[in-house]
Coordinates of C-alpha atoms in Angstrom, one line a residue:
M705 CA 91.8 -63.3 26.6
L706 CA 90.4 -62.7 30.0
T707 CA 89.1 -65.7 31.8
W708 CA 86.6 -65.5 34.6
Q709 CA 89.5 -66.2 37.0
T710 CA 91.4 -63.2 35.7
L711 CA 88.4 -61.0 36.0
R712 CA 87.8 -62.2 39.5
D713 CA 91.3 -61.5 40.6
L714 CA 91.7 -58.2 38.7
K715 CA 92.9 -55.4 41.0
L716 CA 91.0 -52.4 39.8
S717 CA 92.9 -50.2 42.2
E718 CA 96.0 -50.7 40.0
L719 CA 94.2 -49.3 37.0
E720 CA 92.9 -46.4 39.1
G721 CA 96.4 -45.8 40.4
A722 CA 97.7 -45.7 36.8
A723 CA 95.0 -43.2 36.0
D724 CA 96.1 -41.0 38.9
G725 CA 99.6 -41.1 37.6
W726 CA 98.5 -39.8 34.2
G727 CA 96.4 -37.2 36.0
V728 CA 99.5 -36.0 37.8
A729 CA 101.3 -35.8 34.5
S730 CA 98.4 -33.9 33.0
N731 CA 98.4 -31.4 35.8
Q732 CA 102.1 -30.9 35.6
A733 CA 101.9 -30.1 31.9
D734 CA 99.1 -27.7 32.6
A735 CA 101.2 -25.9 35.3
A736 CA 104.1 -25.8 32.9
R737 CA 101.9 -24.3 30.2
D738 CA 100.7 -21.7 32.7
R739 CA 104.2 -20.7 33.7
I740 CA 105.3 -20.4 30.1
S741 CA 102.3 -18.4 28.8
N742 CA 101.6 -16.2 31.8
Q743 CA 105.2 -15.7 33.1
M744 CA 108.0 -16.5 30.8
I745 CA 106.5 -15.3 27.5
N746 CA 105.1 -12.1 29.0
A747 CA 108.3 -11.3 30.9
L748 CA 110.5 -11.9 27.8
A749 CA 108.2 -9.8 25.5
E750 CA 108.3 -6.9 28.0
S751 CA 112.0 -6.9 28.7
Q752 CA 113.8 -8.0 25.5
V753 CA 113.8 -7.0 21.8
G754 CA 115.7 -8.1 18.8
E755 CA 116.1 -11.3 16.7
A756 CA 117.3 -13.4 19.6
A757 CA 114.3 -12.4 21.7
D758 CA 112.0 -13.1 18.8
A759 CA 113.5 -16.5 18.3
A760 CA 113.2 -17.3 22.0
L761 CA 109.6 -16.2 22.0
G762 CA 108.9 -18.4 19.1
R763 CA 110.3 -21.4 20.8
L764 CA 108.5 -20.7 24.1
K765 CA 105.2 -20.4 22.2
Q766 CA 105.9 -23.8 20.5
L767 CA 106.7 -25.3 23.9
D768 CA 103.5 -23.8 25.3
R769 CA 101.5 -25.6 22.6
N770 CA 103.4 -28.8 23.3
F771 CA 102.5 -28.7 27.0
E772 CA 98.9 -27.9 26.0
Y773 CA 98.8 -31.0 23.9
A774 CA 100.5 -33.1 26.6
Y775 CA 97.9 -31.8 29.1
T776 CA 95.1 -32.9 26.8
E777 CA 96.4 -36.3 25.9
C778 CA 97.5 -37.2 29.4
G779 CA 94.0 -36.2 30.6
L780 CA 92.4 -38.4 28.0
I781 CA 94.5 -41.3 29.1
R782 CA 93.5 -40.7 32.7
T783 CA 89.8 -40.7 31.8
T784 CA 90.3 -43.8 29.6
L785 CA 91.9 -45.8 32.4
N786 CA 89.3 -44.7 34.9
A787 CA 86.5 -45.5 32.5
L788 CA 88.1 -48.9 31.9
A789 CA 88.2 -49.6 35.6
H790 CA 84.6 -48.5 35.9
E791 CA 83.3 -50.8 33.2
L792 CA 85.4 -53.8 34.2
G793 CA 84.3 -53.2 37.8
E794 CA 80.7 -53.6 36.8
E795 CA 81.4 -57.0 35.2
Q796 CA 83.6 -58.0 38.1
R797 CA 80.7 -57.3 40.5
R798 CA 78.4 -59.3 38.3
L799 CA 80.8 -62.2 38.2
N800 CA 81.4 -62.2 42.0
L801 CA 77.7 -62.3 42.7
A802 CA 77.4 -65.3 40.5
L803 CA 80.3 -67.0 42.2
E804 CA 79.0 -66.2 45.6
D805 CA 75.6 -67.7 44.6
A806 CA 77.3 -70.9 43.4
T807 CA 79.2 -71.3 46.6
N808 CA 76.1 -70.8 48.7
R809 CA 74.3 -73.5 46.7
K810 CA 77.3 -75.8 46.8
F811 CA 77.7 -75.8 43.1
T812 CA 81.1 -76.2 41.5
V813 CA 82.4 -73.7 39.0
H814 CA 85.0 -75.2 36.6
A815 CA 87.9 -73.5 34.9
D816 CA 86.0 -73.3 31.6
G817 CA 83.1 -71.5 33.2
S818 CA 80.8 -74.5 33.4
V819 CA 78.8 -75.2 36.5
S820 CA 78.1 -78.6 38.1
Y821 CA 75.1 -79.1 40.3
P822 CA 74.1 -82.0 42.6
A823 CA 71.2 -84.3 42.4
G824 CA 67.9 -83.0 43.5
G825 CA 64.1 -83.3 43.2
N826 CA 62.2 -86.6 43.2
N827 CA 60.8 -88.8 40.5
I828 CA 57.7 -91.0 40.7
L829 CA 59.8 -93.6 42.5
D830 CA 60.7 -91.0 45.1
Q831 CA 64.3 -90.9 43.9
P832 CA 66.3 -87.6 43.3
A833 CA 67.0 -86.5 39.8
A834 CA 70.6 -86.8 38.8
G835 CA 73.0 -83.9 39.0
G836 CA 74.9 -82.5 36.0
T837 CA 77.0 -79.8 34.5
T838 CA 75.9 -76.9 32.3
R839 CA 77.6 -73.9 30.6
R840 CA 76.6 -70.5 29.3
L841 CA 73.7 -70.6 26.8
G842 CA 73.4 -74.4 27.4
V843 CA 70.1 -76.1 26.5
L844 CA 68.2 -77.5 29.4
E845 CA 67.5 -81.2 28.9
Q846 CA 63.8 -82.1 28.8
P847 CA 63.2 -84.5 31.7
S848 CA 61.4 -87.8 31.1
P849 CA 57.7 -87.7 32.0
L850 CA 58.5 -90.2 34.7
I851 CA 61.3 -88.2 36.2
G852 CA 60.7 -84.8 37.8
P853 CA 63.1 -81.9 36.9
N854 CA 66.2 -81.2 39.0
P855 CA 65.5 -77.9 40.6
H856 CA 69.2 -77.1 40.7
Q857 CA 69.6 -77.3 36.9
A858 CA 67.9 -74.0 36.2
E859 CA 69.8 -72.2 38.9
A860 CA 73.1 -73.6 37.6
Q861 CA 72.2 -72.5 34.1
R862 CA 71.5 -68.9 35.4
I863 CA 74.9 -68.8 37.2
A864 CA 76.7 -70.2 34.2
D865 CA 75.1 -67.6 31.9
A866 CA 76.1 -64.8 34.3
I867 CA 79.7 -66.0 34.5
G868 CA 79.9 -66.3 30.8
D869 CA 78.3 -62.9 30.1
A870 CA 80.6 -61.1 32.5
T871 CA 83.6 -62.8 31.0
R872 CA 82.5 -62.0 27.4
N873 CA 81.7 -58.4 28.3
A874 CA 85.0 -57.9 30.0
N875 CA 86.9 -59.1 26.9
E876 CA 84.9 -56.7 24.7
I877 CA 85.7 -53.9 27.1
D878 CA 89.3 -54.8 27.3
G879 CA 89.6 -54.9 23.5
R880 CA 87.8 -51.6 23.0
F881 CA 89.8 -49.7 25.5
S882 CA 93.1 -51.3 24.4
R883 CA 92.5 -49.8 20.9
I884 CA 91.8 -46.4 22.3
L885 CA 94.9 -46.4 24.5
A886 CA 97.1 -47.6 21.6
A887 CA 95.9 -44.5 19.7
L888 CA 96.7 -42.1 22.5
K889 CA 100.3 -41.4 21.6
A890 CA 102.2 -38.4 20.3
P891 CA 103.8 -38.4 16.8
P892 CA 107.6 -38.6 16.6
G893 CA 109.4 -35.3 17.2
L894 CA 108.9 -32.3 19.5
A895 CA 106.6 -30.2 17.3
V896 CA 102.9 -30.1 17.8
T897 CA 101.4 -29.4 14.4
K898 CA 98.0 -28.9 12.8
A899 CA 97.9 -32.6 12.1
T900 CA 98.7 -33.4 15.7
W901 CA 95.6 -31.4 16.9
T902 CA 93.5 -33.1 14.2
D903 CA 94.6 -36.4 15.7
A904 CA 93.9 -35.1 19.2
A905 CA 90.3 -34.2 18.1
H906 CA 89.8 -37.8 16.9
D907 CA 91.3 -39.1 20.2
A908 CA 88.9 -36.9 22.3
A909 CA 85.9 -38.1 20.3
A910 CA 86.9 -41.7 20.7
V911 CA 87.4 -41.4 24.5
R912 CA 84.1 -39.6 24.9
T913 CA 82.3 -42.5 23.1
A914 CA 84.1 -45.1 25.1
A915 CA 83.6 -43.4 28.4
K916 CA 79.9 -42.5 27.8
G917 CA 78.9 -44.7 30.7
Y918 CA 81.4 -43.2 33.1
L919 CA 81.3 -39.4 33.3
P920 CA 78.9 -37.6 31.1
E921 CA 75.6 -38.7 32.6
A922 CA 76.6 -36.6 35.6
I923 CA 76.8 -33.4 33.6
P924 CA 73.6 -31.4 34.3
D925 CA 72.7 -30.2 30.8
C926 CA 69.2 -29.5 32.2
G927 CA 68.4 -27.6 35.3
T928 CA 69.0 -24.0 36.2
P929 CA 72.4 -22.3 36.0
A930 CA 72.3 -21.9 39.8
A931 CA 71.9 -25.6 40.2
R932 CA 74.8 -26.3 37.8
K933 CA 77.0 -24.0 39.9
G934 CA 76.0 -26.0 43.0
W935 CA 76.8 -29.2 41.2
W936 CA 80.2 -28.0 40.1
D937 CA 81.1 -26.7 43.6
G938 CA 80.2 -30.1 45.0
L939 CA 82.6 -32.1 42.8
T940 CA 85.9 -33.4 43.9
Q941 CA 89.0 -31.9 42.3
E942 CA 89.7 -35.2 40.6
H943 CA 86.3 -35.3 39.0
R944 CA 86.6 -31.7 37.8
E945 CA 89.9 -32.4 36.2
E946 CA 88.6 -35.4 34.4
L947 CA 85.5 -33.6 33.1
L948 CA 87.7 -30.7 31.9
A949 CA 90.1 -33.0 30.1
T950 CA 87.5 -35.1 28.4
Y951 CA 84.5 -32.9 28.0
P952 CA 85.8 -29.3 27.6
D953 CA 83.1 -28.7 25.0
R954 CA 80.3 -29.3 27.4
I955 CA 81.8 -27.8 30.6
G956 CA 83.0 -24.7 28.7
N957 CA 79.5 -24.0 27.3
L958 CA 77.6 -24.7 30.5
D959 CA 75.9 -21.7 32.0
G960 CA 76.5 -21.6 35.7
I961 CA 80.1 -22.8 35.6
P962 CA 82.6 -20.2 36.9
A963 CA 84.2 -18.0 34.2
E964 CA 87.7 -19.1 34.8
I965 CA 86.7 -22.8 34.5
R966 CA 84.8 -22.1 31.3
D967 CA 87.8 -20.1 29.9
T968 CA 90.1 -23.1 30.7
A969 CA 87.8 -25.6 29.1
N970 CA 87.1 -23.5 26.0
R971 CA 90.7 -22.7 25.3
D972 CA 91.3 -26.5 25.2
N973 CA 88.2 -27.1 23.1
L974 CA 89.3 -24.3 20.8
Q975 CA 92.4 -26.3 19.8
L976 CA 90.3 -29.5 19.3
L977 CA 87.9 -27.5 17.1
I978 CA 90.7 -26.1 15.0
G979 CA 92.1 -29.6 14.6
K980 CA 88.6 -30.9 13.7
L981 CA 88.0 -28.3 11.0
E982 CA 91.5 -28.3 9.5
G983 CA 91.4 -29.6 6.0
Q984 CA 87.6 -29.7 5.7
P985 CA 86.9 -28.1 2.3
D986 CA 83.4 -26.8 2.7
E987 CA 82.8 -23.0 3.0
R988 CA 81.1 -23.2 6.4
S989 CA 84.1 -25.1 8.0
Q990 CA 86.6 -22.8 6.4
N991 CA 84.8 -19.7 7.6
Q992 CA 84.6 -21.0 11.1
L993 CA 88.2 -22.1 11.1
A994 CA 89.3 -18.6 10.2
G995 CA 87.2 -17.2 13.1
L996 CA 88.6 -19.8 15.5
K997 CA 92.2 -19.1 14.5
S998 CA 91.7 -15.3 14.9
I999 CA 90.3 -15.9 18.4
D1000 CA 93.2 -18.1 19.2
E1001 CA 95.7 -15.5 18.1
Q1002 CA 93.9 -12.9 20.3
L1003 CA 93.9 -15.1 23.3
R1004 CA 97.7 -15.7 22.9
A1005 CA 98.5 -12.1 22.2
Q1006 CA 100.6 -10.1 24.5
P1007 CA 98.3 -8.2 27.0
K1008 CA 98.1 -4.5 26.4
P1009 CA 97.9 -1.9 29.1
G1010 CA 94.4 -0.7 29.8
V1011 CA 92.7 -3.7 28.1
P1012 CA 91.0 -6.1 30.6
P1013 CA 92.1 -9.7 30.2
M1014 CA 90.3 -11.9 27.6
Y1015 CA 88.1 -14.8 28.7
L1016 CA 86.6 -17.4 26.3
L1017 CA 83.2 -18.2 27.9
G1018 CA 81.8 -20.2 25.0
I1019 CA 83.0 -21.8 21.7
G1020 CA 81.4 -24.3 19.3
D1021 CA 80.9 -25.2 15.7
E1022 CA 77.1 -26.0 15.8
G1023 CA 74.9 -24.0 13.5
L1024 CA 76.7 -20.9 12.3
G1025 CA 79.2 -21.2 15.1
R1026 CA 79.2 -20.1 18.7
A1027 CA 81.5 -17.7 20.5
I1028 CA 81.2 -15.9 23.8
V1029 CA 84.1 -13.6 24.6
S1030 CA 84.5 -11.4 27.7
F1031 CA 87.0 -8.7 28.5
G1032 CA 87.4 -8.8 32.2
N1033 CA 86.3 -11.5 34.5
P1034 CA 82.4 -11.4 34.8
D1035 CA 82.5 -13.3 38.1
T1036 CA 84.6 -10.7 39.9
A1037 CA 83.5 -7.5 38.1
K1038 CA 80.8 -5.4 39.7
N1039 CA 79.6 -4.1 36.3
V1040 CA 79.0 -6.7 33.5
S1041 CA 77.5 -6.2 30.1
A1042 CA 76.6 -8.7 27.4
Y1043 CA 76.2 -7.5 23.8
V1044 CA 74.2 -9.5 21.2
P1045 CA 75.3 -9.0 17.6
G1046 CA 72.8 -9.0 14.8
L1047 CA 72.1 -9.6 11.1
G1048 CA 74.8 -11.4 9.1
T1049 CA 76.9 -12.4 12.2
S1050 CA 78.4 -15.9 12.3
L1051 CA 81.6 -17.4 13.7
D1052 CA 84.1 -16.2 11.1
A1053 CA 87.0 -13.8 10.7
E1054 CA 84.8 -10.8 10.5
F1055 CA 83.2 -11.6 13.8
A1056 CA 86.6 -12.1 15.4
R1057 CA 87.7 -8.8 13.9
N1058 CA 84.7 -6.6 14.4
D1059 CA 82.3 -7.9 17.1
I1060 CA 85.0 -8.9 19.5
Q1061 CA 86.5 -5.5 19.1
R1062 CA 83.2 -3.9 20.0
A1063 CA 83.2 -5.8 23.3
R1064 CA 86.9 -4.8 23.8
D1065 CA 86.2 -1.1 23.2
T1066 CA 83.2 -1.2 25.6
A1067 CA 85.3 -2.9 28.3
I1068 CA 88.1 -0.4 27.9
G1069 CA 85.7 2.6 28.2
A1070 CA 83.8 1.1 31.1
A1071 CA 87.1 0.2 33.0
E1072 CA 88.3 3.8 32.7
I1073 CA 85.2 4.8 34.7
D1074 CA 85.1 1.8 37.0
P1075 CA 87.9 -0.7 36.9
S1076 CA 85.5 -3.4 38.2
S1077 CA 83.9 -3.8 34.8
A1078 CA 83.6 -6.6 32.2
S1079 CA 82.1 -6.6 28.7
I1080 CA 81.0 -9.6 26.7
V1081 CA 80.0 -10.3 23.1
W1082 CA 77.5 -13.2 23.0
L1083 CA 77.1 -15.2 19.8
G1084 CA 75.0 -17.9 21.3
Y1085 CA 72.4 -18.1 18.5
D1086 CA 72.1 -18.1 14.7
P1087 CA 71.2 -14.6 13.4
P1088 CA 69.7 -14.3 9.9
Q1089 CA 72.5 -14.3 7.4
L1090 CA 71.5 -11.6 5.0
P1091 CA 74.4 -9.1 5.5
A1092 CA 73.4 -6.1 7.5
E1093 CA 74.4 -3.7 4.7
K1094 CA 72.0 -5.6 2.4
M1095 CA 69.1 -5.8 4.8
L1096 CA 67.5 -2.9 2.9
D1097 CA 67.5 -4.9 -0.4
N1098 CA 65.0 -7.5 0.7
L1099 CA 63.3 -7.3 4.1
A1100 CA 61.2 -10.4 3.2
V1101 CA 64.1 -12.7 4.2
T1102 CA 64.1 -11.4 7.8
S1103 CA 61.7 -12.5 10.5
D1104 CA 61.7 -12.8 14.2
K1105 CA 62.2 -16.6 14.1
D1106 CA 65.9 -16.5 14.9
A1107 CA 65.5 -13.9 17.6
K1108 CA 62.8 -16.1 19.2
A1109 CA 65.2 -19.0 19.2
G1110 CA 68.0 -16.9 20.7
A1111 CA 66.1 -15.2 23.4
P1112 CA 65.8 -18.1 25.9
A1113 CA 69.5 -19.0 25.3
Y1114 CA 70.5 -15.4 26.1
N1115 CA 68.4 -15.4 29.2
E1116 CA 70.0 -18.7 30.4
F1117 CA 73.5 -17.2 29.8
M1118 CA 72.5 -14.1 31.8
A1119 CA 71.2 -16.3 34.6
G1120 CA 74.5 -18.0 34.6
L1121 CA 76.3 -14.7 35.0
S1122 CA 74.1 -13.9 38.0
A1123 CA 74.8 -17.3 39.5
T1124 CA 78.6 -17.1 39.3
N1125 CA 79.1 -13.3 40.0
Q1126 CA 80.7 -12.9 43.4
H1127 CA 79.0 -9.5 44.2
D1128 CA 75.8 -9.4 46.2
D1129 CA 74.2 -7.0 43.8
P1130 CA 76.1 -6.9 40.5
H1131 CA 75.2 -4.2 37.9
M1132 CA 74.3 -5.9 34.6
T1133 CA 73.5 -4.4 31.2
A1134 CA 72.0 -6.2 28.2
I1135 CA 73.0 -4.7 24.9
G1136 CA 71.5 -5.5 21.5
H1137 CA 72.8 -4.2 18.2
S1138 CA 70.7 -4.3 15.0
Y1139 CA 68.8 -7.6 14.8
G1140 CA 70.4 -8.4 18.1
S1141 CA 68.3 -5.7 19.7
L1142 CA 65.2 -7.7 18.7
T1143 CA 66.8 -10.8 20.4
V1144 CA 67.4 -8.8 23.5
G1145 CA 63.9 -7.3 23.3
L1146 CA 62.2 -10.6 23.0
A1147 CA 64.4 -12.0 25.8
A1148 CA 63.3 -9.1 28.0
Q1149 CA 59.6 -9.8 27.3
R1150 CA 59.8 -13.4 28.4
E1151 CA 58.5 -14.2 31.9
G1152 CA 60.7 -12.7 34.5
G1153 CA 62.6 -10.6 32.0
I1154 CA 66.3 -10.9 31.4
P1155 CA 67.8 -12.4 34.6
G1156 CA 69.9 -9.9 36.6
A1157 CA 69.5 -7.1 34.0
D1158 CA 69.5 -3.6 35.4
N1159 CA 69.8 -1.8 32.1
I1160 CA 68.9 -2.5 28.4
V1161 CA 70.8 -0.7 25.6
L1162 CA 69.5 -0.8 22.1
V1163 CA 71.6 0.5 19.2
G1164 CA 70.9 0.5 15.4
S1165 CA 67.6 -1.2 16.3
P1166 CA 64.9 -2.2 13.7
G1167 CA 62.6 -2.6 16.7
T1168 CA 62.3 -4.9 19.7
G1169 CA 58.9 -6.5 19.2
A1170 CA 57.7 -4.2 22.1
Q1171 CA 55.4 -1.2 21.9
T1172 CA 56.9 0.6 24.9
A1173 CA 60.0 0.5 27.1
E1174 CA 57.8 -0.7 30.0
D1175 CA 57.5 -4.0 28.2
L1176 CA 61.2 -4.8 28.6
G1177 CA 61.2 -5.8 32.2
V1178 CA 63.2 -2.8 33.6
P1179 CA 62.2 0.7 34.5
R1180 CA 61.7 2.8 31.4
D1181 CA 64.5 5.2 32.5
R1182 CA 66.9 2.1 32.4
V1183 CA 66.1 1.5 28.7
Y1184 CA 68.6 3.4 26.6
V1185 CA 68.6 3.7 22.8
G1186 CA 71.2 5.0 20.3
A1187 CA 70.0 5.7 16.7
A1188 CA 72.1 7.5 14.2
E1189 CA 70.3 9.8 11.9
N1190 CA 72.0 8.2 8.9
D1191 CA 71.4 4.6 10.0
P1192 CA 68.5 3.5 7.8
V1193 CA 68.0 0.2 9.8
T1194 CA 66.5 2.4 12.6
K1195 CA 64.0 3.8 10.1
L1196 CA 62.8 0.8 8.3
P1197 CA 59.1 0.8 7.3
D1198 CA 56.6 -1.2 9.4
Q1199 CA 56.0 -4.6 8.0
N1200 CA 52.6 -3.8 6.4
S1201 CA 54.1 -0.9 4.5
A1202 CA 57.2 -3.0 3.5
K1203 CA 55.0 -5.7 1.9
G1204 CA 54.0 -3.2 -0.7
V1205 CA 57.5 -2.4 -1.8
Q1206 CA 59.0 -4.3 -4.7
T1207 CA 61.0 -7.2 -3.4
G1208 CA 64.7 -7.0 -4.3
A1209 CA 64.4 -3.3 -5.2
L1210 CA 63.4 -1.9 -1.8
M1211 CA 64.1 1.8 -1.7
G1212 CA 66.0 1.7 -5.0
F1213 CA 69.0 0.0 -3.5
V1214 CA 69.2 -2.8 -6.1
N1215 CA 67.9 -0.7 -8.9
P1216 CA 68.4 3.0 -8.0
L1217 CA 66.7 4.1 -11.2
G1218 CA 63.7 1.8 -10.7
P1219 CA 60.1 2.7 -9.8
V1220 CA 60.7 2.8 -6.1
T1221 CA 63.6 5.2 -6.0
G1222 CA 61.4 7.7 -4.3
A1223 CA 60.9 5.4 -1.4
I1224 CA 64.4 6.4 -0.2
G1225 CA 62.9 9.8 0.7
G1226 CA 59.7 8.3 2.1
F1227 CA 61.1 5.5 4.2
L1228 CA 64.6 6.5 5.0
V1229 CA 64.3 10.2 5.6
G1230 CA 61.7 11.0 8.1
N1231 CA 59.7 7.8 7.6
V1232 CA 56.8 9.9 6.3
A1233 CA 55.2 7.1 4.3
T1234 CA 54.3 5.2 7.5
D1235 CA 53.1 5.8 11.0
G1236 CA 56.0 7.8 12.4
S1237 CA 56.4 5.7 15.5
Q1238 CA 56.3 2.3 13.9
I1239 CA 59.2 0.5 12.3
Y1240 CA 59.8 -3.1 11.1
Y1241 CA 59.7 -4.8 14.5
G1242 CA 57.3 -2.6 16.5
T1243 CA 57.6 0.9 18.0
D1244 CA 60.8 2.7 17.1
P1245 CA 62.9 2.6 20.3
S1246 CA 64.2 6.1 19.6
H1247 CA 60.6 7.5 19.2
A1248 CA 59.0 9.4 22.0
D1249 CA 56.1 7.0 22.1
F1250 CA 58.5 4.2 23.1
G1251 CA 59.6 6.0 26.2
A1252 CA 63.3 5.0 26.4
R1253 CA 66.2 7.4 27.1
R1254 CA 67.8 8.3 23.8
F1255 CA 71.5 9.0 24.2
K1256 CA 73.5 11.1 21.8
V1257 CA 75.3 9.5 18.9
E1258 CA 76.9 11.0 15.8
D1259 CA 74.8 11.2 12.6
G1260 CA 77.3 9.1 10.8
P1261 CA 78.1 8.9 7.1
G1262 CA 75.2 8.8 4.7
V1263 CA 74.0 5.8 2.7
H1264 CA 76.0 5.3 -0.5
F1265 CA 76.3 2.8 -3.3
D1266 CA 79.9 3.1 -4.5
G1267 CA 81.2 -0.1 -3.0
G1268 CA 81.7 -1.3 0.5
P1269 CA 79.1 -1.1 3.3
Q1270 CA 76.0 0.8 2.1
T1271 CA 75.1 1.9 5.7
P1272 CA 78.4 2.7 7.6
A1273 CA 76.5 4.6 10.3
H1274 CA 74.9 1.3 11.3
S1275 CA 78.3 -0.1 12.5
N1276 CA 79.9 2.9 14.4
Y1277 CA 78.0 2.9 17.8
F1278 CA 80.7 1.1 19.7
N1279 CA 83.7 2.6 17.9
P1280 CA 85.4 5.3 20.0
K1281 CA 87.3 6.5 16.9
K1282 CA 84.3 6.8 14.6
D1283 CA 81.6 7.7 17.2
S1284 CA 83.2 8.7 20.5
E1285 CA 79.9 10.2 21.8
S1286 CA 78.1 6.9 21.4
A1287 CA 80.9 4.7 22.7
D1288 CA 81.4 7.0 25.8
N1289 CA 77.7 6.9 26.5
I1290 CA 77.5 3.1 26.3
A1291 CA 80.6 2.8 28.6
M1292 CA 79.0 5.1 31.1
I1293 CA 75.8 3.0 31.2
V1294 CA 77.8 -0.2 31.6
A1295 CA 79.9 1.3 34.4
G1296 CA 76.7 2.3 36.3
Q1297 CA 76.9 6.0 35.4
G1298 CA 73.8 6.2 33.2
A1299 CA 72.8 9.5 34.8
A1300 CA 75.8 11.1 33.2
I1301 CA 75.1 10.3 29.6
T1302 CA 74.5 13.0 27.0
T1303 CA 71.0 12.8 25.5
Q1304 CA 69.3 13.5 22.2
E1305 CA 65.8 14.4 21.4
H1306 CA 63.4 11.6 20.6
R1307 CA 62.1 11.2 17.1

């Protein structure tokens, strides 16, 4: 038990020195991890083949994970000790003020924390009231009507309470942090397993709770991305390291923080999220876990020639999951694009397989034109979850609600890219696919438009909520649209017409022999049953009335009902193997060569 004397004499510098030592250990583990992952593993993979090389690679990768765990745990210990010193320091200051007050008043503080005070005041006989002793939460004696109160008694009681409160609080702090420190230890053996990371996730949560009065209030969750960058730039290296070790989830997802810092934080948080979701049986957790593991594998994969390096700019398990992946450093690249996926997208294995590949393909294509290019996939919102290939079955489940929620988040992300990009005038492109084009369209129609955007690319779009390209905040010749002739999502009926179609049997997709079979010809082919310029979310971006530049894409496979995706043409725009014309055009726009695209007549 801490006594008030122990608290008074406590040397907080020793705790802070111990924290510094753990910080050194954390940094050394981080440096070792970097050498193994970026030097040894790559060099061995490039120069050696065979069973021995494979075994060595396996051991190096395990060692890499071990150092990653050591970095995390040592960083948590560092923050725990600094938070302990911070909280004990507050109580020590409270105690010392009380002791100083007692000395100035010539009171005596005893070993048990009680306080003696001298005689004082006068009674009716003009004699001073007797002195006495009081302790924390003592009861003031009621003086006799004939004797005036001793004015020292109330002051002594206040001092005794302050001494007692400081000592009691210090003991609570000491016990709380002792339990946390006791849990911050590695299991026996040299292997860092799934269970180890699950335990690390619990450790991180406990440290964050314990240190809530030490670090997090300084993190500017509010404010502009530019202000956040200024905040980060003004921090000491020690403060940055502590924030990265303890709050990688918040730093990694904070728009305005440099890309390399976000990548470092999110890679660490990725392991904690995997540990958190391991063993959770619900479908949502398992789907997210599959997506997280796939992203982890891609981050650890051997770099391939011609593929820009991968950066993890955001990761989280809130809602349907969050993931922001860049190929190329968006801070150093002159050309930066950010693609918003659409209907049916969530953080799962399919996202990690398909949507990330779309960003990768765009980055490869753009880098062939201008090496200073980066391409991003931004899953920073919750799109509607009706699968895209089933959108035609029931339009009633889709609305612009999710796009309206995602638009301001996308704009803040783009503002963050502008704040951290190192070029005076970076060339930025906002890309929306499917329902994501509505999100981009609504973002563009917010006050000020999409921050930093020079171009807007819309592919597979059911509309943007805008009537003309001029509504999107950039010159109309900087709005580009790709719409495959066999992509029915780009030919959906306007909402008034759609209301008259039988729910669940729209266009005969659910019941091809039903009464609305003929709607396939009316709505999907030529859209003759509605105003030719209007589709589900406003003017058709590929229509002449909208005024955008329509770039050439392949017609794509027709709609079919024999299993698999019903609308394959809807998914081919970024794929250089399935639609090289579209993929090349998108890459040219991203790389700043929009004048060189091949064009197609408007609808």
